[in-house]
Coordinates of C-alpha atoms and ligand atoms in Angstrom, one line a residue:
M1 CA -14.6 13.3 -54.2
K2 CA -15.0 13.6 -50.3
D3 CA -15.7 10.4 -48.4
P4 CA -19.3 11.0 -47.0
S5 CA -18.4 8.8 -44.0
E6 CA -16.0 11.7 -43.0
T7 CA -18.7 14.3 -43.0
L8 CA -20.7 15.0 -39.9
S9 CA -24.5 15.6 -39.9
S10 CA -25.9 18.6 -38.6
D11 CA -26.9 16.9 -35.3
A12 CA -23.4 15.4 -35.0
I13 CA -21.8 18.8 -35.5
K14 CA -24.1 20.2 -32.7
N15 CA -23.2 17.4 -30.3
V16 CA -19.4 17.7 -30.8
L17 CA -19.7 21.5 -30.3
D18 CA -21.8 21.1 -27.2
E19 CA -19.3 18.6 -25.7
L20 CA -16.3 20.7 -26.5
E21 CA -17.8 23.7 -25.1
A22 CA -18.7 21.9 -21.8
Q23 CA -15.4 20.2 -21.3
S24 CA -12.4 21.7 -23.0
S25 CA -11.6 24.6 -20.9
H26 CA -12.0 22.6 -17.6
R27 CA -9.6 19.7 -19.0
I28 CA -7.0 22.2 -20.0
E29 CA -7.1 24.0 -16.6
K30 CA -6.6 20.6 -14.8
V31 CA -3.4 19.9 -16.8
S32 CA -0.3 19.8 -14.6
D33 CA 2.7 19.4 -17.0
N34 CA 3.6 20.2 -20.7
V35 CA 3.3 16.6 -21.9
Q36 CA -0.4 16.4 -20.8
L37 CA -0.9 19.9 -22.4
E38 CA 0.5 18.8 -25.7
T39 CA -1.7 15.6 -25.8
L40 CA -4.7 17.8 -25.2
R41 CA -3.7 20.3 -27.9
I42 CA -3.5 17.4 -30.5
E43 CA -6.8 16.0 -29.3
Y44 CA -8.6 19.5 -29.7
L45 CA -6.6 21.2 -32.6
G46 CA -4.8 18.5 -34.5
R47 CA -5.5 17.5 -38.1
K48 CA -7.6 14.6 -37.0
A49 CA -9.3 16.5 -34.2
R50 CA -13.1 16.4 -34.1
L51 CA -13.2 20.2 -34.3
S52 CA -11.3 20.0 -37.6
L53 CA -13.9 17.5 -38.8
V54 CA -16.6 19.8 -37.8
L55 CA -15.0 22.6 -39.9
S56 CA -14.6 20.4 -43.0
S57 CA -18.2 19.2 -42.7
L58 CA -19.7 22.7 -42.7
G59 CA -20.0 22.7 -46.4
S60 CA -22.7 20.0 -46.5
L61 CA -25.0 22.2 -44.3
D62 CA -27.7 24.6 -45.4
K63 CA -26.6 28.1 -45.8
E64 CA -28.2 29.2 -42.7
E65 CA -27.1 26.5 -40.4
R66 CA -23.6 26.7 -41.9
G67 CA -23.4 30.3 -40.9
S68 CA -24.2 29.8 -37.2
A69 CA -22.3 26.5 -36.7
G70 CA -19.2 27.9 -38.6
E71 CA -19.3 31.1 -36.3
R72 CA -19.6 28.8 -33.2
A73 CA -16.9 26.4 -34.2
N74 CA -14.4 29.2 -35.1
R75 CA -15.1 30.9 -31.8
L76 CA -14.6 27.6 -29.9
R77 CA -11.3 27.0 -31.7
R78 CA -10.1 30.5 -30.8
Q79 CA -11.1 29.9 -27.2
I80 CA -9.2 26.6 -27.1
E81 CA -6.1 28.0 -28.6
E82 CA -6.0 30.9 -26.1
A83 CA -6.7 28.6 -23.1
I84 CA -3.8 26.3 -24.2
R85 CA -1.5 29.3 -24.6
Q86 CA -2.4 30.6 -21.3
K87 CA -1.8 27.2 -19.6
A88 CA 1.6 26.9 -21.3
E89 CA 2.6 30.3 -19.8
S90 CA 1.5 29.4 -16.3
L91 CA 3.3 26.1 -16.4
K92 CA 6.5 28.0 -17.4
G93 CA 5.9 30.6 -14.6
S94 CA 5.4 28.2 -11.8
A95 CA 8.5 26.2 -12.7
K96 CA 10.5 29.4 -12.8
K97 CA 9.0 30.8 -9.6
E98 CA 9.9 27.6 -7.7
G99 CA 13.2 27.3 -9.2
V100 CA 12.4 23.8 -10.1
D101 CA 14.2 21.5 -12.6
F102 CA 11.7 18.8 -13.2
T103 CA 14.4 16.6 -14.8
L104 CA 16.3 16.2 -11.5
P105 CA 15.8 13.1 -9.4
G106 CA 13.6 13.6 -6.3
V107 CA 14.6 14.3 -2.8
R108 CA 14.3 11.2 -0.7
R109 CA 13.2 11.7 2.9
E110 CA 14.8 9.4 5.4
R111 CA 12.3 7.5 7.5
G112 CA 13.1 6.8 11.2
V113 CA 12.8 3.3 12.7
T114 CA 11.9 2.2 16.2
H115 CA 14.8 1.6 18.4
P116 CA 15.3 -2.1 19.0
I117 CA 14.9 -1.8 22.7
T118 CA 11.6 0.1 22.3
A119 CA 10.4 -2.6 19.7
T120 CA 11.3 -5.5 22.2
I121 CA 9.4 -3.7 25.2
R122 CA 6.3 -3.3 22.9
E123 CA 6.4 -6.8 21.6
I124 CA 6.6 -8.1 25.3
A125 CA 3.9 -5.6 26.5
R126 CA 1.6 -6.8 23.5
I127 CA 1.8 -10.3 24.8
F128 CA 1.0 -9.4 28.4
E129 CA -1.8 -7.3 27.1
T130 CA -3.6 -10.4 25.6
L131 CA -3.3 -11.8 29.2
N132 CA -5.1 -8.7 30.5
F133 CA -1.9 -7.1 32.2
E134 CA -1.9 -3.4 32.5
W135 CA 1.3 -1.4 31.6
V136 CA 2.3 1.0 34.3
A137 CA 5.1 3.5 34.5
G138 CA 7.1 4.8 37.6
R139 CA 9.7 7.2 38.7
E140 CA 13.5 6.6 38.1
I141 CA 14.7 8.4 41.2
E142 CA 13.5 6.5 44.2
T143 CA 13.9 6.3 48.0
E144 CA 15.6 3.4 49.8
F145 CA 12.2 2.3 51.1
Y146 CA 10.8 1.5 47.6
N147 CA 14.1 0.2 46.2
F148 CA 15.0 -2.1 49.1
T149 CA 13.1 -2.1 52.4
A150 CA 9.5 -2.7 51.0
L151 CA 11.1 -5.5 48.9
N152 CA 12.3 -7.3 51.9
I153 CA 16.0 -6.5 51.1
P154 CA 17.8 -6.3 54.6
D155 CA 19.7 -3.3 55.7
D156 CA 23.0 -5.1 55.5
H157 CA 22.4 -6.6 52.0
P158 CA 25.4 -5.9 49.7
S159 CA 23.1 -4.4 46.9
R160 CA 22.5 -1.4 49.2
D161 CA 26.1 -0.6 49.0
S162 CA 27.1 2.3 47.0
F163 CA 29.2 0.0 44.9
D164 CA 26.0 -1.4 43.7
T165 CA 23.5 1.5 43.6
F166 CA 23.7 5.2 42.4
F167 CA 22.8 7.3 45.4
T168 CA 21.8 11.0 45.0
Q169 CA 23.0 13.8 47.3
G170 CA 19.6 14.1 48.9
G171 CA 19.8 10.4 50.1
N172 CA 17.6 9.1 47.3
L173 CA 18.9 6.8 44.5
L174 CA 18.4 5.8 40.9
R175 CA 16.3 2.7 41.0
S176 CA 18.3 -0.5 40.6
Q177 CA 15.2 -2.4 39.7
T178 CA 11.7 -1.7 38.3
S179 CA 10.1 -3.8 41.3
T180 CA 9.8 -0.3 42.9
V181 CA 6.6 0.2 40.6
Q182 CA 5.0 -2.9 42.0
I183 CA 5.4 -1.4 45.5
R184 CA 3.9 2.0 44.6
V185 CA 1.0 0.4 42.7
M186 CA 0.1 -2.0 45.6
E187 CA 0.3 0.9 48.1
K188 CA -2.3 3.0 46.2
R189 CA -4.6 0.1 44.9
K190 CA -6.4 -3.1 46.1
P191 CA -6.2 -6.5 44.4
P192 CA -6.9 -8.0 41.9
L193 CA -3.8 -6.6 40.1
R194 CA -2.2 -7.6 36.8
I195 CA 0.5 -5.1 35.8
I196 CA 3.8 -5.0 34.0
A197 CA 6.2 -2.2 34.6
P198 CA 8.7 -1.7 31.9
G199 CA 11.5 1.0 32.4
R200 CA 15.1 2.0 32.9
V201 CA 17.2 0.9 35.8
Y202 CA 20.7 2.0 37.0
R203 CA 23.6 0.1 38.4
P204 CA 27.2 1.4 38.7
D205 CA 28.6 -1.5 36.6
T206 CA 31.8 -0.9 34.5
V207 CA 30.6 -0.8 30.9
D208 CA 31.6 -3.7 28.7
A209 CA 30.1 -6.0 26.0
S210 CA 27.5 -7.4 28.6
H211 CA 27.2 -4.7 31.1
S212 CA 26.0 -1.0 31.2
F213 CA 25.2 1.5 33.9
M214 CA 21.8 1.8 32.5
F215 CA 19.5 -0.8 31.0
H216 CA 15.9 -1.8 30.8
Q217 CA 13.8 -4.2 32.8
I218 CA 10.2 -5.4 32.6
E219 CA 8.7 -6.5 35.9
G220 CA 5.3 -8.1 36.2
L221 CA 3.0 -8.7 39.1
M222 CA -0.4 -10.6 39.5
V223 CA -2.2 -10.6 42.8
D224 CA -5.6 -11.7 43.9
D225 CA -7.0 -14.0 46.6
R226 CA -6.3 -17.3 44.7
T227 CA -3.3 -16.8 42.4
T228 CA -0.9 -19.7 42.8
F229 CA 2.5 -20.8 41.6
A230 CA 0.6 -22.8 39.0
D231 CA -0.7 -19.7 37.5
L232 CA 2.9 -18.2 37.5
K233 CA 4.0 -21.2 35.5
G234 CA 1.1 -21.0 33.1
V235 CA 1.5 -17.4 32.4
I236 CA 5.4 -17.7 32.0
H237 CA 4.8 -20.7 29.5
L238 CA 2.4 -18.7 27.4
F239 CA 4.7 -15.6 27.5
L240 CA 7.8 -17.4 26.6
R241 CA 6.3 -19.6 23.8
A242 CA 4.6 -16.4 22.3
L243 CA 8.1 -14.6 22.3
F244 CA 10.5 -17.5 21.3
G245 CA 8.2 -19.8 19.4
K246 CA 5.5 -22.2 20.3
D247 CA 7.8 -25.3 20.3
S248 CA 10.0 -23.8 23.0
K249 CA 10.7 -25.9 26.2
I250 CA 10.7 -24.1 29.4
R251 CA 12.6 -25.0 32.5
F252 CA 12.3 -23.7 36.2
R253 CA 15.3 -23.9 38.5
P254 CA 15.1 -23.0 42.3
H255 CA 16.7 -19.7 43.1
F256 CA 16.6 -17.1 45.8
F257 CA 15.2 -13.5 45.6
P258 CA 14.4 -11.5 48.8
F259 CA 11.0 -10.5 47.6
T260 CA 9.7 -13.9 46.3
E261 CA 9.3 -17.1 48.1
P262 CA 9.7 -19.7 46.5
S263 CA 11.8 -18.3 43.7
V264 CA 12.9 -19.6 40.3
E265 CA 15.0 -18.8 37.5
V266 CA 13.5 -19.5 34.1
D267 CA 15.3 -21.0 31.1
V268 CA 13.9 -21.5 27.6
S269 CA 15.3 -24.1 25.3
C270 CA 17.9 -22.4 22.9
F271 CA 16.0 -21.4 19.8
I272 CA 19.1 -20.9 17.8
C273 CA 20.4 -24.5 18.0
R274 CA 17.2 -26.0 18.9
A275 CA 18.6 -27.1 22.3
K276 CA 21.5 -29.1 20.7
G277 CA 24.2 -26.8 22.1
C278 CA 25.8 -23.7 20.4
S279 CA 28.0 -20.7 21.3
V280 CA 25.1 -18.5 22.3
C281 CA 23.7 -21.0 25.0
G282 CA 27.3 -22.1 25.9
Q283 CA 26.7 -25.5 24.6
K284 CA 24.0 -26.1 27.2
G285 CA 20.9 -26.0 25.0
W286 CA 19.2 -23.7 27.6
L287 CA 18.9 -19.7 27.7
E288 CA 18.4 -18.1 31.0
V289 CA 15.7 -15.5 30.5
M290 CA 13.9 -14.4 33.6
G291 CA 13.4 -14.7 37.2
A292 CA 10.2 -15.2 39.0
G293 CA 8.5 -16.4 42.3
S294 CA 5.5 -16.2 44.6
V295 CA 5.3 -12.7 46.2
D296 CA 7.0 -13.0 49.7
P297 CA 4.4 -12.3 52.6
A298 CA 6.8 -9.6 53.9
V299 CA 6.4 -7.7 50.7
F300 CA 2.5 -7.8 51.2
Q301 CA 2.9 -6.7 54.8
A302 CA 5.2 -3.7 53.7
V303 CA 2.2 -2.4 51.4
G304 CA -0.5 -3.0 53.9
Y305 CA -2.0 -6.2 52.3
D306 CA -3.0 -8.9 54.6
P307 CA -0.6 -11.9 53.5
K308 CA -3.3 -14.3 54.7
K309 CA -5.9 -12.9 52.3
V310 CA -3.9 -12.3 49.1
Q311 CA -1.4 -14.2 47.2
G312 CA 0.4 -13.7 43.9
F313 CA 3.5 -13.9 41.9
A314 CA 6.2 -11.6 40.3
F315 CA 8.6 -11.9 37.6
G316 CA 11.3 -9.8 35.9
L317 CA 13.5 -9.9 32.8
G318 CA 16.2 -7.8 31.2
V319 CA 15.1 -6.2 28.0
E320 CA 18.5 -5.9 26.4
R321 CA 19.3 -9.6 27.1
I322 CA 16.0 -10.7 25.3
C323 CA 16.7 -8.2 22.4
M324 CA 20.2 -9.6 22.1
L325 CA 19.2 -13.2 22.0
K326 CA 16.4 -12.5 19.5
H327 CA 18.6 -10.6 17.0
G328 CA 21.9 -12.3 17.6
I329 CA 23.5 -9.1 19.0
N330 CA 26.8 -9.7 20.9
D331 CA 27.6 -6.3 22.4
I332 CA 25.0 -4.3 24.6
R333 CA 27.0 -1.0 23.9
L334 CA 25.6 -1.1 20.4
F335 CA 22.2 0.0 21.7
Y336 CA 23.3 3.2 23.1
E337 CA 25.9 4.5 20.5
N338 CA 23.2 5.9 18.2
D339 CA 25.1 4.4 15.2
L340 CA 22.7 4.5 12.5
R341 CA 24.5 1.6 10.5
F342 CA 23.4 -0.6 13.5
L343 CA 20.0 0.9 14.1
K344 CA 18.9 0.8 10.4
Q345 CA 19.2 -2.9 10.5
F346 CA 15.9 -3.0 12.5
A347 CA 13.8 -1.2 9.9
Ligands
LIG1 ZN1 22.1 -22.9 21.5

């Protein structure tokens, strides 16, 4: 005898057929591979499918109902069979057309990474951005005025010699420092100014592990009517601690630069040995990282500012040096050789 629990009522039959009509063709159409299609085939047409249960339940209905429900169920079954057959064909066709073997492993696309120098410039710029400094760019071919004269570098200074500067045939030169940008900005704009100028500079140095004829600098300048040496110290403390760690100690040593007076060289406590002495800091516990100073009044005069009304400070650092220190890189040439084995380490 038939288990009555496996027999559907007239209403249940109608519900199943309604649902199958509403959903089956749409679900079959959305299938994207043979495995999914087979799962649907079993769900709709398998021995335990609800449509099979509908067909086996027809005998319990009135004769009139049985006729119309049976016709509807059989029509639906044929529709589903046909939809699955067509879908199987189209899956086969698209695989052939694209010449795709779905069993092969996928093709991995290589992702590029930011060059360590670019990453270092961005990291430094981000710190100065929090102090409201603006990033400005300048030209790489300059005149003697912007590279030397306006920066208070005298006519007979050795850095003007062709051994220390690349001169072009037209009497211009490849800038040997990014301080040129400060001059150009001050010429065009009035204080207050807070700028940093990252960029390439050029010097005819013989290439070795620590020298290159081209490298990157970041120079900074802050000018208004009351900026003092105390502001310089505050900004540099904030900057170096953000870059090298908040426990870093900072040391200022008197120095000479033509364009600042007084001038200092700035050391940060060695973050590798925690100032105990190691090969990177030459057993000194300190790393020399930047130069700075109050802007020389002669520089303000050269750009048309009144040195009695404005004051400010400037600083500069070498990007390669910072990057080499931070990542333990011992040869500057690695940055420019495009060796992916090196560059990939900064992913
Ligand atoms: Zn050290």
